[in-house]
mmCIF file of C-alpha atoms in Angstrom:
data_model
loop_
_atom_site.group_PDB
_atom_site.id
_atom_site.type_symbol
_atom_site.label_atom_id
_atom_site.label_comp_id
_atom_site.label_asym_id
_atom_site.label_seq_id
_atom_site.Cartn_x
_atom_site.Cartn_y
_atom_site.Cartn_z
ATOM 1 C CA ASP A 5 43.383 59.333 -36.848
ATOM 2 C CA THR A 6 42.957 57.444 -33.534
ATOM 3 C CA ALA A 7 46.515 56.675 -32.082
ATOM 4 C CA VAL A 8 45.414 53.985 -30.017
ATOM 5 C CA SER A 9 42.107 52.329 -30.539
ATOM 6 C CA GLN A 10 39.994 49.528 -28.778
ATOM 7 C CA THR A 11 36.909 47.488 -29.727
ATOM 8 C CA PRO A 12 34.500 47.066 -28.408
ATOM 9 C CA LYS A 13 33.954 50.169 -26.393
ATOM 10 C CA TYR A 14 31.187 48.762 -23.978
ATOM 11 C CA LEU A 15 30.982 44.974 -23.700
ATOM 12 C CA VAL A 16 27.713 43.203 -21.544
ATOM 13 C CA THR A 17 27.799 39.722 -21.085
ATOM 14 C CA GLN A 18 26.763 36.506 -18.812
ATOM 15 C CA MET A 19 28.874 35.059 -16.184
ATOM 16 C CA GLY A 20 30.788 32.055 -17.593
ATOM 17 C CA ASN A 21 31.068 33.247 -21.442
ATOM 18 C CA ASP A 22 34.460 34.071 -22.931
ATOM 19 C CA LYS A 23 34.969 37.164 -24.457
ATOM 20 C CA SER A 24 37.902 39.111 -26.402
ATOM 21 C CA ILE A 25 38.798 43.071 -26.495
ATOM 22 C CA LYS A 26 41.133 44.158 -29.192
ATOM 23 C CA CYS A 27 43.768 47.024 -29.246
ATOM 24 C CA GLU A 28 45.429 48.552 -32.002
ATOM 25 C CA GLN A 29 48.142 51.212 -32.315
ATOM 26 C CA ASN A 30 49.391 53.171 -35.472
ATOM 27 C CA LEU A 31 52.065 55.296 -33.366
ATOM 28 C CA GLY A 32 54.768 52.637 -34.564
ATOM 29 C CA HIS A 33 55.427 52.120 -31.036
ATOM 30 C CA ASP A 34 57.203 48.701 -29.504
ATOM 31 C CA THR A 35 55.702 48.168 -26.144
ATOM 32 C CA MET A 36 51.966 47.483 -25.602
ATOM 33 C CA TYR A 37 50.185 47.201 -22.339
ATOM 34 C CA TRP A 38 47.119 46.278 -20.716
ATOM 35 C CA TYR A 39 45.611 48.120 -17.710
ATOM 36 C CA LYS A 40 42.387 47.606 -15.605
ATOM 37 C CA GLN A 41 40.574 49.967 -13.920
ATOM 38 C CA ASP A 42 38.103 49.487 -11.123
ATOM 39 C CA SER A 43 34.870 50.735 -9.742
ATOM 40 C CA LYS A 44 36.899 52.617 -7.644
ATOM 41 C CA LYS A 45 38.795 54.023 -10.669
ATOM 42 C CA PHE A 46 42.005 52.542 -9.554
ATOM 43 C CA LEU A 47 44.082 51.673 -12.432
ATOM 44 C CA LYS A 48 46.751 48.584 -12.213
ATOM 45 C CA ILE A 49 48.881 47.037 -14.871
ATOM 46 C CA MET A 50 47.763 43.745 -15.898
ATOM 47 C CA PHE A 51 50.473 42.863 -19.006
ATOM 48 C CA SER A 52 52.875 44.479 -21.192
ATOM 49 C CA TYR A 53 54.761 43.153 -24.377
ATOM 50 C CA ASN A 54 57.352 44.479 -26.343
ATOM 51 C CA ASN A 55 57.945 43.654 -30.147
ATOM 52 C CA LYS A 56 55.416 40.833 -29.486
ATOM 53 C CA GLU A 57 57.410 39.103 -26.196
ATOM 54 C CA LEU A 58 55.429 39.069 -22.754
ATOM 55 C CA ILE A 59 57.639 41.403 -20.376
ATOM 56 C CA ILE A 60 55.125 41.965 -17.526
ATOM 57 C CA ASN A 61 52.687 39.550 -16.081
ATOM 58 C CA GLU A 62 51.389 40.803 -13.035
ATOM 59 C CA THR A 63 49.219 38.724 -10.588
ATOM 60 C CA VAL A 64 46.357 38.070 -12.940
ATOM 61 C CA PRO A 65 44.471 35.042 -13.315
ATOM 62 C CA ASN A 66 45.090 32.693 -15.713
ATOM 63 C CA ARG A 67 41.647 33.126 -17.122
ATOM 64 C CA PHE A 68 43.245 36.433 -18.868
ATOM 65 C CA SER A 69 45.555 35.842 -21.750
ATOM 66 C CA PRO A 70 46.973 38.509 -23.997
ATOM 67 C CA LYS A 71 47.915 37.937 -27.667
ATOM 68 C CA SER A 72 50.348 39.928 -29.875
ATOM 69 C CA PRO A 73 50.055 38.773 -32.990
ATOM 70 C CA ASP A 74 52.383 42.103 -34.143
ATOM 71 C CA LYS A 75 53.654 44.768 -32.285
ATOM 72 C CA ALA A 76 50.645 47.074 -33.284
ATOM 73 C CA HIS A 77 48.150 44.836 -32.059
ATOM 74 C CA LEU A 78 47.559 43.495 -28.587
ATOM 75 C CA ASN A 79 44.621 41.406 -27.696
ATOM 76 C CA LEU A 80 42.861 40.164 -24.727
ATOM 77 C CA HIS A 81 40.906 37.385 -24.009
ATOM 78 C CA ILE A 82 38.960 36.360 -21.247
ATOM 79 C CA ASN A 83 37.818 32.844 -20.207
ATOM 80 C CA SER A 84 34.841 32.437 -18.035
ATOM 81 C CA LEU A 85 34.044 35.769 -17.067
ATOM 82 C CA GLU A 86 33.294 36.638 -13.245
ATOM 83 C CA LEU A 87 31.437 39.136 -11.999
ATOM 84 C CA GLY A 88 34.572 40.652 -10.429
ATOM 85 C CA ASP A 89 35.790 41.069 -13.758
ATOM 86 C CA SER A 90 33.507 44.020 -14.224
ATOM 87 C CA ALA A 91 35.647 46.722 -14.842
ATOM 88 C CA VAL A 92 37.327 49.046 -17.418
ATOM 89 C CA TYR A 93 40.042 47.915 -19.622
ATOM 90 C CA PHE A 94 42.574 50.318 -21.159
ATOM 91 C CA CYS A 95 45.353 49.374 -23.603
ATOM 92 C CA ALA A 96 48.335 51.897 -23.840
ATOM 93 C CA SER A 97 51.626 51.805 -26.028
ATOM 94 C CA SER A 98 54.861 53.486 -25.506
ATOM 95 C CA ARG A 99 57.939 54.008 -27.839
ATOM 96 C CA GLY A 100 60.024 51.602 -25.674
ATOM 97 C CA THR A 101 60.279 49.707 -22.775
ATOM 98 C CA GLY A 102 62.187 52.698 -20.360
ATOM 99 C CA GLY A 103 60.678 54.401 -17.522
ATOM 100 C CA GLN A 104 61.042 57.679 -19.327
ATOM 101 C CA GLU A 105 58.728 56.536 -22.191
ATOM 102 C CA THR A 106 55.421 58.157 -22.038
ATOM 103 C CA GLN A 107 52.413 55.503 -22.604
ATOM 104 C CA TYR A 108 49.348 56.433 -24.611
ATOM 105 C CA PHE A 109 46.035 55.397 -23.944
ATOM 106 C CA GLY A 110 43.187 54.194 -25.880
ATOM 107 C CA PRO A 111 39.738 54.728 -25.077
ATOM 108 C CA GLY A 112 38.817 51.810 -22.677
ATOM 109 C CA THR A 113 36.451 49.034 -22.601
ATOM 110 C CA ARG A 114 33.753 49.284 -20.212
ATOM 111 C CA LEU A 115 33.109 45.513 -19.492
ATOM 112 C CA LEU A 116 30.040 44.251 -17.610
ATOM 113 C CA VAL A 117 29.598 40.655 -16.399
ATOM 114 C CA LEU A 118 26.184 39.649 -15.373
ATOM 115 C CA ALA B 244 58.236 48.749 -4.584
ATOM 116 C CA GLN B 245 56.950 51.968 -5.903
ATOM 117 C CA THR B 246 53.779 53.646 -4.503
ATOM 118 C CA VAL B 247 52.219 56.647 -5.474
ATOM 119 C CA THR B 248 49.705 58.970 -2.734
ATOM 120 C CA GLN B 249 47.091 61.078 -3.709
ATOM 121 C CA SER B 250 45.587 62.559 -0.430
ATOM 122 C CA GLN B 251 42.809 64.419 -2.018
ATOM 123 C CA PRO B 252 39.978 62.654 -3.224
ATOM 124 C CA GLU B 253 38.029 65.401 -4.495
ATOM 125 C CA MET B 254 38.413 69.337 -5.019
ATOM 126 C CA SER B 255 36.440 71.670 -6.528
ATOM 127 C CA VAL B 256 37.447 75.033 -7.932
ATOM 128 C CA GLN B 257 35.625 78.228 -9.148
ATOM 129 C CA GLU B 258 36.274 78.910 -13.050
ATOM 130 C CA ALA B 259 39.120 81.411 -13.930
ATOM 131 C CA GLU B 260 40.728 80.372 -9.990
ATOM 132 C CA THR B 261 44.007 78.229 -9.498
ATOM 133 C CA VAL B 262 43.789 74.820 -8.288
ATOM 134 C CA THR B 263 46.858 72.829 -6.732
ATOM 135 C CA LEU B 264 46.345 68.682 -6.795
ATOM 136 C CA SER B 265 49.008 66.840 -4.217
ATOM 137 C CA CYS B 266 51.105 64.099 -4.725
ATOM 138 C CA THR B 267 53.981 62.189 -3.090
ATOM 139 C CA TYR B 268 55.482 59.044 -4.259
ATOM 140 C CA ASP B 269 58.179 56.675 -2.854
ATOM 141 C CA THR B 270 60.787 54.689 -4.868
ATOM 142 C CA SER B 271 64.072 53.167 -4.737
ATOM 143 C CA GLU B 272 65.023 54.033 -8.222
ATOM 144 C CA SER B 273 67.670 56.785 -8.338
ATOM 145 C CA ASN B 274 66.354 58.100 -11.895
ATOM 146 C CA TYR B 275 62.690 58.182 -12.362
ATOM 147 C CA TYR B 276 59.731 59.755 -14.273
ATOM 148 C CA LEU B 277 56.510 61.608 -12.817
ATOM 149 C CA PHE B 278 53.035 61.930 -14.996
ATOM 150 C CA TRP B 279 49.842 63.543 -14.555
ATOM 151 C CA TYR B 280 47.120 62.236 -16.753
ATOM 152 C CA LYS B 281 43.672 63.309 -17.120
ATOM 153 C CA GLN B 282 40.960 61.465 -17.393
ATOM 154 C CA PRO B 283 37.415 63.364 -17.747
ATOM 155 C CA PRO B 284 34.256 62.151 -18.031
ATOM 156 C CA SER B 285 35.061 60.677 -21.597
ATOM 157 C CA ARG B 286 36.632 58.009 -19.926
ATOM 158 C CA GLN B 287 40.231 58.796 -22.221
ATOM 159 C CA MET B 288 43.317 58.822 -20.146
ATOM 160 C CA ILE B 289 45.103 62.023 -21.272
ATOM 161 C CA LEU B 290 48.876 63.010 -20.452
ATOM 162 C CA VAL B 291 48.632 66.182 -18.969
ATOM 163 C CA ILE B 292 52.356 66.585 -17.915
ATOM 164 C CA ARG B 293 55.616 64.790 -17.541
ATOM 165 C CA GLN B 294 58.949 65.570 -14.892
ATOM 166 C CA GLU B 295 62.134 63.872 -15.303
ATOM 167 C CA ALA B 296 63.546 63.671 -11.912
ATOM 168 C CA TYR B 297 66.974 64.373 -12.834
ATOM 169 C CA LYS B 298 65.755 67.601 -13.897
ATOM 170 C CA GLN B 299 65.406 70.651 -11.463
ATOM 171 C CA GLN B 300 63.421 72.685 -13.520
ATOM 172 C CA ASN B 301 59.578 72.307 -12.882
ATOM 173 C CA ALA B 302 57.817 70.997 -16.136
ATOM 174 C CA THR B 303 55.059 73.340 -17.422
ATOM 175 C CA GLU B 304 52.626 72.937 -20.170
ATOM 176 C CA ASN B 305 50.466 76.128 -21.030
ATOM 177 C CA ARG B 306 48.042 76.576 -17.738
ATOM 178 C CA PHE B 307 49.450 73.691 -16.166
ATOM 179 C CA SER B 308 53.086 73.536 -13.972
ATOM 180 C CA VAL B 309 53.982 71.119 -11.157
ATOM 181 C CA ASN B 310 55.949 71.912 -8.139
ATOM 182 C CA PHE B 311 58.742 68.763 -7.868
ATOM 183 C CA GLN B 312 60.340 68.384 -4.655
ATOM 184 C CA LYS B 313 62.643 65.750 -4.901
ATOM 185 C CA ALA B 314 63.660 65.815 -1.168
ATOM 186 C CA ALA B 315 60.124 65.569 0.184
ATOM 187 C CA LYS B 316 58.987 63.209 -2.830
ATOM 188 C CA SER B 317 56.528 65.467 -3.566
ATOM 189 C CA PHE B 318 54.744 66.275 -7.178
ATOM 190 C CA SER B 319 51.952 68.783 -7.098
ATOM 191 C CA LEU B 320 50.148 70.037 -10.099
ATOM 192 C CA LYS B 321 48.853 73.631 -10.485
ATOM 193 C CA ILE B 322 46.024 74.321 -12.968
ATOM 194 C CA SER B 323 46.167 78.220 -13.472
ATOM 195 C CA ASP B 324 43.108 79.959 -14.771
ATOM 196 C CA SER B 325 40.808 76.883 -14.636
ATOM 197 C CA GLN B 326 37.962 76.128 -17.196
ATOM 198 C CA LEU B 327 35.035 73.676 -17.211
ATOM 199 C CA GLY B 328 36.581 71.489 -19.387
ATOM 200 C CA ASP B 329 39.152 71.063 -16.844
ATOM 201 C CA THR B 330 36.808 68.885 -14.819
ATOM 202 C CA ALA B 331 38.165 65.419 -14.641
ATOM 203 C CA MET B 332 39.914 62.873 -12.547
ATOM 204 C CA TYR B 333 43.743 63.665 -12.277
ATOM 205 C CA PHE B 334 45.970 60.656 -11.833
ATOM 206 C CA CYS B 335 49.718 61.154 -10.623
ATOM 207 C CA ALA B 336 52.047 58.146 -12.014
ATOM 208 C CA LEU B 337 55.222 57.165 -11.268
ATOM 209 C CA SER B 338 57.654 55.013 -13.707
ATOM 210 C CA GLY B 339 61.525 54.066 -12.517
ATOM 211 C CA GLY B 340 64.343 54.202 -15.143
ATOM 212 C CA SER B 341 64.792 50.371 -14.660
ATOM 213 C CA ASN B 342 61.100 49.741 -13.848
ATOM 214 C CA TYR B 343 58.623 50.683 -16.696
ATOM 215 C CA LYS B 344 55.702 49.675 -15.113
ATOM 216 C CA LEU B 345 53.527 53.035 -14.193
ATOM 217 C CA THR B 346 52.417 53.255 -10.844
ATOM 218 C CA PHE B 347 49.096 54.936 -10.359
ATOM 219 C CA GLY B 348 47.694 56.826 -7.487
ATOM 220 C CA LYS B 349 44.226 56.698 -6.723
ATOM 221 C CA GLY B 350 43.147 59.961 -8.209
ATOM 222 C CA THR B 351 41.634 63.277 -7.330
ATOM 223 C CA LEU B 352 38.549 64.314 -8.459
ATOM 224 C CA LEU B 353 38.373 67.995 -9.493
ATOM 225 C CA THR B 354 35.201 69.857 -10.512
ATOM 226 C CA VAL B 355 35.308 73.285 -11.881
ATOM 227 C CA ASN B 356 32.482 75.389 -10.811
ATOM 228 C CA PRO B 357 31.097 78.396 -13.051
#
């Protein structure tokens, strides 16, 4: 059983389109995250939700909108896709929000904007 | 602000030998947590080992161990008896007790040669 799953694994789309990436965790965790890994492999947090409430919102363009329908799911919707949005997007979850909590990552979604 | 620095972009080691990956960090937190994650070519982010800053004893997980030097703000990863499956990008990461954002280093690409 996959602990943190993401769909789709690959996404190829045209500039200007809108797309969504879904994330689900079956670990019973309260906190979920979205990270972006750029072409140089640098990982940076984008958002975090705890019990469906937004707790971290880094300086991300407002074209990116996370949505958490329940604490097991955190989806990422991206409007008006740009070339610079091409990256690998990782979802992660942790038991709670404390710094001591280990984060468990999904397999990543590779997004390519043409 | 938290920073994590990995000064070795790439390293290589012969199978069965030992290799050490370097990581230095900076944080204003008095209590914090350090992690090493591995990202093989499959792209999955896998937790290798974690260390609580308040613990003096270095963490170990089978062939993986850390050398945690708190005063020097250094957290290196030692891999003993390297195996071909250890070939991956290794990321050092830090989270603070009150700052649960994981801050990653830029990664070290380790290649294990037969």
